[in-house]
Short mmCIF file of C-alpha atoms in Angstrom, two decimals:
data_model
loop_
_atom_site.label_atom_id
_atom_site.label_comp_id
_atom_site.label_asym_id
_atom_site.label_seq_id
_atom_site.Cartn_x
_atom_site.Cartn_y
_atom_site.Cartn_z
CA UNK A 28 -26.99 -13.40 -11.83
CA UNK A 29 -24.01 -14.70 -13.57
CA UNK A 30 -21.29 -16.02 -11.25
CA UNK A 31 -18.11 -16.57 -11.51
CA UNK A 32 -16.55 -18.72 -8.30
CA UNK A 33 -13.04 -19.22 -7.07
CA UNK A 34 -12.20 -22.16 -4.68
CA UNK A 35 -9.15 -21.64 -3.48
CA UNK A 36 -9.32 -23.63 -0.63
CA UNK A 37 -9.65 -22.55 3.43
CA UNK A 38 -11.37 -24.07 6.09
CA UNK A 39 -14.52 -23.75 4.15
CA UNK A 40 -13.36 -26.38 1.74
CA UNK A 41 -11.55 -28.36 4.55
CA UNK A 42 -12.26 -32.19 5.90
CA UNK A 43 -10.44 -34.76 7.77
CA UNK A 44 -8.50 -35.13 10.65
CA UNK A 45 -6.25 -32.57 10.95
CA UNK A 46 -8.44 -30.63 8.67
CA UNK A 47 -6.65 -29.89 5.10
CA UNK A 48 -8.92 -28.47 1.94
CA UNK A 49 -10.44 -31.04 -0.42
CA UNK A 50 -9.38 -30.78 -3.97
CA UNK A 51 -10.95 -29.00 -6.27
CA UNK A 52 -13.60 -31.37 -8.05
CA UNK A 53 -14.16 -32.89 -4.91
CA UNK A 54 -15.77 -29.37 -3.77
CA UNK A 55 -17.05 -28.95 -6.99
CA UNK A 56 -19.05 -31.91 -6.76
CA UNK A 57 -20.21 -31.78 -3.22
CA UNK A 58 -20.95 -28.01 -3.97
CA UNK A 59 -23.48 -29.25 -6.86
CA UNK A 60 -25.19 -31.97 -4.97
CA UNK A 61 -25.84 -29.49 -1.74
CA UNK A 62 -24.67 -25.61 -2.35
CA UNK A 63 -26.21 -25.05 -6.01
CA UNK A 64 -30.08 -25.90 -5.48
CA UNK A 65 -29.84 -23.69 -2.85
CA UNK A 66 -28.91 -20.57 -4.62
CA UNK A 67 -31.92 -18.28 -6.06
CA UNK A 68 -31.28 -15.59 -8.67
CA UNK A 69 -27.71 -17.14 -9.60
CA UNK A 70 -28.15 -18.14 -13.58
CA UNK A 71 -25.05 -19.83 -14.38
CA UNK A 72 -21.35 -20.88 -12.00
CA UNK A 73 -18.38 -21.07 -13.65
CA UNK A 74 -16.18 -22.69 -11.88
CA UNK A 75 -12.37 -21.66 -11.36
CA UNK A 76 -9.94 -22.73 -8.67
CA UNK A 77 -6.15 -22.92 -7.32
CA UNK A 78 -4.48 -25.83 -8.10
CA UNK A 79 -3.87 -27.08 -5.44
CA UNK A 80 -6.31 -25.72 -2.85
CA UNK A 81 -4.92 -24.32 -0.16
CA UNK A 82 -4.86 -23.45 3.53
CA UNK A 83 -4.47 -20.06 3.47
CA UNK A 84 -1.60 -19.54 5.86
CA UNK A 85 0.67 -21.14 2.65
CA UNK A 86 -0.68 -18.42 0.45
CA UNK A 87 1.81 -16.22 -0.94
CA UNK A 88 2.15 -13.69 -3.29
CA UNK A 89 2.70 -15.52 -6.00
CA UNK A 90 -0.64 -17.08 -5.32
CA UNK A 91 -1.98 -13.55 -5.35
CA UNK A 92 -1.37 -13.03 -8.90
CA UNK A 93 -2.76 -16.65 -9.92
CA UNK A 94 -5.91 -15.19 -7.99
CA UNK A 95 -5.91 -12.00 -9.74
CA UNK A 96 -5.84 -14.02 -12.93
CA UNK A 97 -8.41 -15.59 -12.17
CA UNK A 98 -10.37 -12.50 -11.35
CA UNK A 99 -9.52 -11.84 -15.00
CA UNK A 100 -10.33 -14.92 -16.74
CA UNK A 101 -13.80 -14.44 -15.33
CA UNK A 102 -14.38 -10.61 -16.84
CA UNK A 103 -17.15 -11.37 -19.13
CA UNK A 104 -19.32 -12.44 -15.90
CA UNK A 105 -21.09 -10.04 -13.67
CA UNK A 106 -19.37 -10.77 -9.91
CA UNK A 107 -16.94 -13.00 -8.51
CA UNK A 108 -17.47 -14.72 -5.45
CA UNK A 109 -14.20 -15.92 -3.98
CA UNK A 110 -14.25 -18.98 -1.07
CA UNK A 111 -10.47 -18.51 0.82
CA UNK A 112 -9.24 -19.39 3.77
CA UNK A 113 -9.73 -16.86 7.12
CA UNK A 114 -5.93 -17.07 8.02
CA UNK A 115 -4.96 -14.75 4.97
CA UNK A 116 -8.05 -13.68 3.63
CA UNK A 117 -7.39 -9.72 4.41
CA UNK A 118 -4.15 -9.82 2.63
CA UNK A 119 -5.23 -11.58 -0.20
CA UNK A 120 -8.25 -9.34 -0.34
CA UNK A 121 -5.95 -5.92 -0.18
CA UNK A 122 -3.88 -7.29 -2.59
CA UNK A 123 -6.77 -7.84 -5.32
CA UNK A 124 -7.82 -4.67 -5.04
CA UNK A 125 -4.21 -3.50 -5.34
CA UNK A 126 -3.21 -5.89 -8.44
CA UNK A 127 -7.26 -5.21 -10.28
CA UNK A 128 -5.80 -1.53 -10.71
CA UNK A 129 -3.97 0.16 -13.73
CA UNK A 130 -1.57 2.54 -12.46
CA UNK A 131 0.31 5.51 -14.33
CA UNK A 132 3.87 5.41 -15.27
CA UNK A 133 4.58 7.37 -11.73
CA UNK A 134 2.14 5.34 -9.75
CA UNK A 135 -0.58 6.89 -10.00
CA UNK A 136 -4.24 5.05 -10.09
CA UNK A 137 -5.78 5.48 -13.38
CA UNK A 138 -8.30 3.05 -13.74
CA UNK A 139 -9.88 0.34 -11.62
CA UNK A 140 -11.72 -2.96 -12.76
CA UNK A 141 -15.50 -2.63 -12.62
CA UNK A 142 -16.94 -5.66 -11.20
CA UNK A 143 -17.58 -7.05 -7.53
CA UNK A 144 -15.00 -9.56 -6.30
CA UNK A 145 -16.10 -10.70 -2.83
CA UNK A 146 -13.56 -13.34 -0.84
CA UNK A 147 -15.61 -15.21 1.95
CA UNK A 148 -14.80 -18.59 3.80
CA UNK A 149 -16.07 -19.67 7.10
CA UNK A 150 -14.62 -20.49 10.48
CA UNK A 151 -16.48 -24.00 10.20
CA UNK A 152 -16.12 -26.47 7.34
CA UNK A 153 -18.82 -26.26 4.82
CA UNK A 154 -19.37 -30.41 4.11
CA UNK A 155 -19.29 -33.20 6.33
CA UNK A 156 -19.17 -36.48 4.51
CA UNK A 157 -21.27 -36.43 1.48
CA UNK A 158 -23.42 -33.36 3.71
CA UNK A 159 -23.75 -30.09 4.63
CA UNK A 160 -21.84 -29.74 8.14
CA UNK A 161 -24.26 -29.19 11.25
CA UNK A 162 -23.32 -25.78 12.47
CA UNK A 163 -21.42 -24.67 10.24
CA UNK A 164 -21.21 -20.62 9.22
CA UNK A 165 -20.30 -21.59 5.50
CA UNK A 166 -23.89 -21.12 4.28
CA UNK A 167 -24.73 -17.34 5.95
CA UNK A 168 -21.59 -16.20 4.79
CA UNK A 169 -21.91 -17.68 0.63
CA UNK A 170 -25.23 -15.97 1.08
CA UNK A 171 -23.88 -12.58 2.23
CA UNK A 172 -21.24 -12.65 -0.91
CA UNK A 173 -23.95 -13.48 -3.31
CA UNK A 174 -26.22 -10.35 -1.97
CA UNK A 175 -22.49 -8.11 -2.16
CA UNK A 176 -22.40 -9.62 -5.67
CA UNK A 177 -25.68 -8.79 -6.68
CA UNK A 178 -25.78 -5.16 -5.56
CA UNK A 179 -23.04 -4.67 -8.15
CA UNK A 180 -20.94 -2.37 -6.43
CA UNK A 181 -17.55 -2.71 -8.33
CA UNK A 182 -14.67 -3.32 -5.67
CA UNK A 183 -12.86 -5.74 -3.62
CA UNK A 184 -14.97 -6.70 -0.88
CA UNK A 185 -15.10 -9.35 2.24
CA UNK A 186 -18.12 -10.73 3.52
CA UNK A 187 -18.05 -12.65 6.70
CA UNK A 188 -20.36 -12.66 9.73
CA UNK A 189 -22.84 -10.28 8.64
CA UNK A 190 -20.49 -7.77 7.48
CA UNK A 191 -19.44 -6.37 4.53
CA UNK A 192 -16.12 -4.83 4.43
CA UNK A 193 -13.64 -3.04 1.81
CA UNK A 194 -11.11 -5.30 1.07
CA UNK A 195 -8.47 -3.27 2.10
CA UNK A 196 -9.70 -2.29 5.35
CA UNK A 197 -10.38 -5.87 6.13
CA UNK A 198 -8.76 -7.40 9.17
CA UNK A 199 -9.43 -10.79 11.46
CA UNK A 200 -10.19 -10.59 14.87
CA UNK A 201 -11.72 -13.45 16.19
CA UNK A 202 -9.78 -17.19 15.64
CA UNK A 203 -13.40 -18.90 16.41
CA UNK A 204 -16.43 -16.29 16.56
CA UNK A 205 -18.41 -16.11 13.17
CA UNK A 206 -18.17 -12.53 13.45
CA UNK A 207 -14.69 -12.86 12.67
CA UNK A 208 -13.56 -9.66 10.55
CA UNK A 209 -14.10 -5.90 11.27
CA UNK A 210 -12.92 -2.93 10.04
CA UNK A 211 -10.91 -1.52 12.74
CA UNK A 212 -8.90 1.33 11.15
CA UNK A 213 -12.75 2.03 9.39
CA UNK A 214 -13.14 3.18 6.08
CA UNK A 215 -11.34 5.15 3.91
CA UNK A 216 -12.45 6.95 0.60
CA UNK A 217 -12.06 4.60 -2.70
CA UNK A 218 -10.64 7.08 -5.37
CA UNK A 219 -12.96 7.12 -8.18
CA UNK A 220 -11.46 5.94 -10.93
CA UNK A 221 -12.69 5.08 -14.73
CA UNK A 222 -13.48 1.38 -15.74
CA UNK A 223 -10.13 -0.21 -16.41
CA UNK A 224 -9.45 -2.49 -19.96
CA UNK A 225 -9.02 -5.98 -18.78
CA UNK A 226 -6.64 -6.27 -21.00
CA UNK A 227 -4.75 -3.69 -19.83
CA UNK A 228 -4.93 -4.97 -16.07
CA UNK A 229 -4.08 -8.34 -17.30
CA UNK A 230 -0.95 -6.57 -19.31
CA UNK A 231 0.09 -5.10 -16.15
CA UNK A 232 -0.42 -8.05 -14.00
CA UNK A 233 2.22 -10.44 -16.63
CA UNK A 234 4.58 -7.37 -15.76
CA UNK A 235 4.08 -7.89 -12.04
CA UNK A 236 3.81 -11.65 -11.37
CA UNK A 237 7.28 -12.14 -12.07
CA UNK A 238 8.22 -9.89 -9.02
CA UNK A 239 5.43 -10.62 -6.84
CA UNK A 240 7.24 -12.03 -3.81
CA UNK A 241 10.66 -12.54 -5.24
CA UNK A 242 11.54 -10.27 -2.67
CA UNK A 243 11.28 -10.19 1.08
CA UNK A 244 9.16 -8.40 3.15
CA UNK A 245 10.32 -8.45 6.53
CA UNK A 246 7.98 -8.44 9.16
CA UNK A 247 9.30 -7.27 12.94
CA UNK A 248 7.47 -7.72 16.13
CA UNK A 249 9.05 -6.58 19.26
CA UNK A 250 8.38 -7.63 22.78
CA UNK A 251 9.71 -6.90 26.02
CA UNK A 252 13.42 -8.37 26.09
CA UNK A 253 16.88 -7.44 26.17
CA UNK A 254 17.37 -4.58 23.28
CA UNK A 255 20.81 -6.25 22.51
CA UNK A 256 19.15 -9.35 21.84
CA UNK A 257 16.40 -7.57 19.47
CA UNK A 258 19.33 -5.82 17.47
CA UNK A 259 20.69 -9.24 17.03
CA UNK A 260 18.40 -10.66 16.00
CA UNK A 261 17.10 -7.88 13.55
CA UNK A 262 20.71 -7.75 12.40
CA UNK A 263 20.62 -11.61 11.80
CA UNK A 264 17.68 -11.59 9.23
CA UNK A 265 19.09 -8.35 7.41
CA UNK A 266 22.48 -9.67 6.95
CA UNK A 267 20.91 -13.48 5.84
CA UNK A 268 18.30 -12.42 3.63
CA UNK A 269 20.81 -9.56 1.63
CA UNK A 270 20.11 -8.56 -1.41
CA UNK A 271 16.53 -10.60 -1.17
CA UNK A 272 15.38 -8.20 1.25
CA UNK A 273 13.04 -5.54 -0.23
CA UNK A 274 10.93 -3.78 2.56
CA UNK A 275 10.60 -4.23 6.32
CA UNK A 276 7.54 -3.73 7.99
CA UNK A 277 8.02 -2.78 11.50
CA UNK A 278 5.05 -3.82 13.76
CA UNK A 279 5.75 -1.63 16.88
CA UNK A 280 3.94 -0.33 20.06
CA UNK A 281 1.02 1.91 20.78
CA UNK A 282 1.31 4.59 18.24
CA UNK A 283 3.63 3.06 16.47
CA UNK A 284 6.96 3.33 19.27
CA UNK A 285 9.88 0.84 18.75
CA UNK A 286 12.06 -0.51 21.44
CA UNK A 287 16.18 -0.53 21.15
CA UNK A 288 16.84 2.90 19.34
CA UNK A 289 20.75 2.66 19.66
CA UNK A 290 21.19 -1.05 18.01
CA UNK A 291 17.89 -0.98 15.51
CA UNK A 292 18.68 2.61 14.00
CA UNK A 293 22.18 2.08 12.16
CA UNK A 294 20.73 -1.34 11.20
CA UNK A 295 17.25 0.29 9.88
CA UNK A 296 19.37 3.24 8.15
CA UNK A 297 21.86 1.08 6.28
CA UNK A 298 19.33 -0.74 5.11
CA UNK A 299 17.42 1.80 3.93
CA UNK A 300 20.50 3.18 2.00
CA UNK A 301 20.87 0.44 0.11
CA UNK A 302 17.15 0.71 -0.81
CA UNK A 303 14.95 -0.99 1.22
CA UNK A 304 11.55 0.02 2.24
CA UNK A 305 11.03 0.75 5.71
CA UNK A 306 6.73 1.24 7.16
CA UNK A 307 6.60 1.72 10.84
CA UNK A 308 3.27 0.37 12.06
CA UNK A 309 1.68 -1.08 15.28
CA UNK A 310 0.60 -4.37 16.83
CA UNK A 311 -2.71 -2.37 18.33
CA UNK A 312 -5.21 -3.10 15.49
CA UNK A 313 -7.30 0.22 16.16
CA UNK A 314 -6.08 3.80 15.90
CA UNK A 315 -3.92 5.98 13.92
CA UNK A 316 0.05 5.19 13.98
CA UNK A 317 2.05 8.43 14.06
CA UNK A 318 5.60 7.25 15.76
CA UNK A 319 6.96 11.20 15.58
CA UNK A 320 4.20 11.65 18.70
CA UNK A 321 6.99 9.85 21.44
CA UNK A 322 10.48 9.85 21.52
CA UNK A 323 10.51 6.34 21.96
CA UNK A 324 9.44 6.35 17.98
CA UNK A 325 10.54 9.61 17.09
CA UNK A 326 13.82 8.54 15.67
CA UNK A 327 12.32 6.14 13.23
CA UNK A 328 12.16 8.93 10.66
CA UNK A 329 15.44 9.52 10.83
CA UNK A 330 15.80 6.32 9.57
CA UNK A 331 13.98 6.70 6.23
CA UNK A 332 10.81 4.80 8.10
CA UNK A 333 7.41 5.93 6.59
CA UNK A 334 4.30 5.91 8.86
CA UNK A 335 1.96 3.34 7.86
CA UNK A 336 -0.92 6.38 8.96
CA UNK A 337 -4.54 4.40 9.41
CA UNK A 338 -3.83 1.47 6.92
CA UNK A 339 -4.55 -2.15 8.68
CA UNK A 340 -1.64 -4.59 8.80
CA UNK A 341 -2.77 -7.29 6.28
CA UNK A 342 -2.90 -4.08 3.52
CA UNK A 343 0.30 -2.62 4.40
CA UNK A 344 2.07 -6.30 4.00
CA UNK A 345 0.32 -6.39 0.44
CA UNK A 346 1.11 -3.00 -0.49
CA UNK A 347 4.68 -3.36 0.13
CA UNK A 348 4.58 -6.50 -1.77
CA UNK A 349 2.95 -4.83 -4.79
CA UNK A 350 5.23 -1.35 -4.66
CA UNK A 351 8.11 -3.77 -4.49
CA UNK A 352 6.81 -5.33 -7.50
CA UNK A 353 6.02 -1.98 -9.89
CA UNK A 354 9.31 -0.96 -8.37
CA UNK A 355 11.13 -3.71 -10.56
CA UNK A 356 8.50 -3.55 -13.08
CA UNK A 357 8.83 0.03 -13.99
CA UNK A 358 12.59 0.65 -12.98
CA UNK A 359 11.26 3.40 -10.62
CA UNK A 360 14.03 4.60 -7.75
CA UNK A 361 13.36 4.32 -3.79
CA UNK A 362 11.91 7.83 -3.88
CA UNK A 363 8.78 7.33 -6.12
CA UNK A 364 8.60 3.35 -4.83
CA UNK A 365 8.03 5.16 -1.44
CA UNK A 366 5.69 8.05 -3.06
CA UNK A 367 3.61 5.12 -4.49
CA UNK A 368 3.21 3.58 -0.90
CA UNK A 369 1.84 6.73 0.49
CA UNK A 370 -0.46 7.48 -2.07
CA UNK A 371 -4.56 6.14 -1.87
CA UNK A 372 -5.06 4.26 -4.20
CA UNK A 373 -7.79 1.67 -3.06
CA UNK A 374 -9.67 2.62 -0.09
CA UNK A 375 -6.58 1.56 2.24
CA UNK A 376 -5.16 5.16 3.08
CA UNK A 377 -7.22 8.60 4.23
CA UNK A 378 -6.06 11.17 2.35
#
């Protein structure tokens, strides 16, 4: 097998005390005294990487086009095995498999690229010294993304703890058990979808990158407290962030319920009428969110808030990211920004 691997950092590539990621060569190398003569059936590594390497909770979106790029530069090989950090590996993961597709003028998926990229990491550090670490995880889980390379299945993919997942429906659960990932919302359909041009996806993605974070997305969590004090606050970040604000993601209760109706809904709608994106979601990892089912979340609509359905957090994050990015790309209005968001296009959203 042809491989073409991505360091990007994580705790896989981390040493030290506190642990930070090695740079580049210095995986490199320690990867082809220890890593490489252990790998049957892989022909040829080329080697790409983020400079720097990072800890994945300072990935951003930006980084997720440099990743995608990557992805590209690599086309001519047969899989691409990514090492990233656990902290953001789900988003960066849902992102790929956002940015690797060639949408329609309108939004619509047309064509997907047609190779496996599978992110893995570890929840232990791969090298000790100048050795493999005792214990660590790093080795099962390069061997699971090899086999999810090999079986050629074109896609996003994580594999971590056993388990291979769709890269969109990818979530963490676990800050310390190898079994750290799972599928909670399960899966969804993938669209089928002709083999995309490279060149085309790498076309699109010089359109994107540009955008690709340049705006927020807002991310709300609320917790029992004074509802005057969670308007306030809420109120605080709208009116500070302005114009820079482009979606907010709200992260309510149970089936998707959100406390302080009187203070958050003429913030939420005013907000929304000035074109901001507005997905009402949950904090419960498992389940279906459907906010109309209460009262206590009912209103939300009202608002111009869209029900994030069965997508997992980490893909509703990068989807916003990436509608608010073909939303400047391709001049679209709210409306079809918001159509786009609702619409499969990756295995994140049931039908």
């Amino acid at each position: 097998m042809r491989l073409a691997l991505i360091y990007s950092g994580g705790t896989i590539g981390c040493a030290g005390t506190p642990l930070a990621p090695l740079p580049s060569r210095a995986f490199q190398a320690l990867w082809g005294r220890h890593v490489a003569p252990r790998l049957e059936g892989v022909t040829t590594v080329d080697w790409q990487w983020l400079d720097p390497a990072l800890d994945s909770s300072e990935m951003t979106p930006a980084n997720w086009a440099e990743l995608a790029r990557l992805v590209l530069d690599a086309r001519e090989e047969q899989a691409v095995l990514m090492l990233h950090g656990t902290d953001t590996m789900a988003w960066s993961a849902a992102a790929l498999a956002f940015l690797l597709t060639l949408y329609g003028p309108a939004g619509q998926p047309a064509a997907r690229l047609a190779m496996p990229v599978v992110l893995t990491g570890s929840q232990r550090p791969l090298f000790e010294d100048d050795a493999i670490r005792p214990g660590t995880d790093a080795l099962a889980n390069i061997e699971a993304g090899l086999r999810a390379c090999g079986a050629g299945q074109p896609g996003v993919m994580v594999a971590f703890g056993g388990a291979v997942l769709p890269g969109t429906r990818a979530m963490k659960m676990s800050t310390s058990a190898d079994r750290a990932f799972e599928s909670p919302k399960g899966e969804a359909p993938c669209p089928e979808l002709p083999a995309a041009d490279p060149a085309e996806v790498a076309a699109q993605l010089t359109r994107l990158a540009p955008h690709l974070g340049a705006k927020a997305v807002l991310g709300v969590i609320p917790n029992p407290t004074d509802p005057r004090l969670l308007a306030a606050g809420l109120a605080g970040a709208i009116d500070r962030l302005g114009d820079r604000l482009g979606a907010i993601h709200l992260n309510g209760y149970g089936i998707g319920n959100f406390p302080a109706r009187d203070g958050v809904a003429p913030l939420l709608r005013a907000a929304h009428d000035r074109g901001v994106l507005i997905a009402a979601g949950s904090q419960v990892p498992y389940g279906n969110v459907d906010p109309s089912t209460y009262g206590a979340g009912h209103w939300l609509a009202g608002c111009g808030a869209i029900a994030t359905a069965d997508m997992a957090t980490a893909a509703v994050h990068a989807k916003l990211h990436v509608a608010l990015a073909l939303q400047a790309s391709m001049g679209w209005d709210r409306t079809r920004t918001e159509r786009f968001f609702t619409t499969p296009v990756a295995g994140e959203l049931r039908s």
